XYZ file of C-alpha atoms in Angstrom:
65
model
C -16.573 -23.270 2.168
C -14.260 -24.544 4.806
C -11.828 -25.751 2.060
C -11.544 -22.192 0.628
C -10.616 -20.992 4.190
C -7.972 -23.498 4.573
C -6.542 -22.574 1.090
C -6.570 -19.041 1.929
C -4.777 -19.647 5.329
C -2.148 -21.834 3.448
C -1.420 -19.129 1.006
C -1.057 -16.573 3.713
C 1.158 -18.812 5.758
C 3.283 -19.483 2.578
C 3.653 -15.826 1.861
C 4.583 -15.126 5.527
C 7.180 -17.855 5.576
C 8.777 -17.238 2.333
C 8.615 -13.433 1.990
C 7.594 -12.014 5.286
C 4.770 -10.421 3.407
C 2.334 -8.251 5.318
C -1.193 -7.157 4.380
C -2.710 -3.711 5.229
C -6.308 -4.148 6.018
C -7.394 -0.571 5.300
C -5.799 2.748 4.191
C -6.611 4.516 7.394
C -3.553 2.676 8.975
C -1.258 4.503 6.508
C 0.235 8.057 7.014
C -1.535 10.865 5.280
C 0.066 12.125 1.925
C 2.535 14.951 2.309
C 1.498 18.357 1.427
C 2.689 19.488 -2.025
C 5.390 21.805 -0.580
C 6.872 19.141 1.785
C 6.713 16.528 -0.931
C 8.704 18.821 -3.208
C 11.242 19.582 -0.424
C 11.822 15.906 0.216
C 11.958 15.056 -3.461
C 14.745 17.732 -3.855
C 16.593 16.604 -0.736
C 16.267 12.858 -1.840
C 17.883 13.721 -5.090
C 20.895 15.237 -3.283
C 21.106 11.738 -1.354
C 19.373 12.481 1.798
C 18.142 9.120 3.016
C 15.783 10.445 5.692
C 13.850 12.454 2.907
C 13.713 9.308 0.810
C 12.299 7.346 3.637
C 9.687 10.068 4.248
C 8.744 9.970 0.645
C 8.104 6.181 0.604
C 6.407 6.091 4.031
C 3.876 8.738 2.941
C 3.270 7.181 -0.483
C 2.705 3.637 0.607
C -1.049 3.894 -0.360
C 0.194 4.070 -4.081
C 2.081 0.774 -3.815
């Protein structure tokens, strides 16, 4: 069992060092999904090149990744 923990720790360290990869422990740490109207608004703005709208869409849809 101790060997498994060491292997997991090595994998985590590798991912952190090489890719700056982070792990989210649970979905309650993520922002709530946007209401349909807001999401539609941000999609339209994003299609027009609004970077803030694009960032909002990404932020509120992280749970889908």
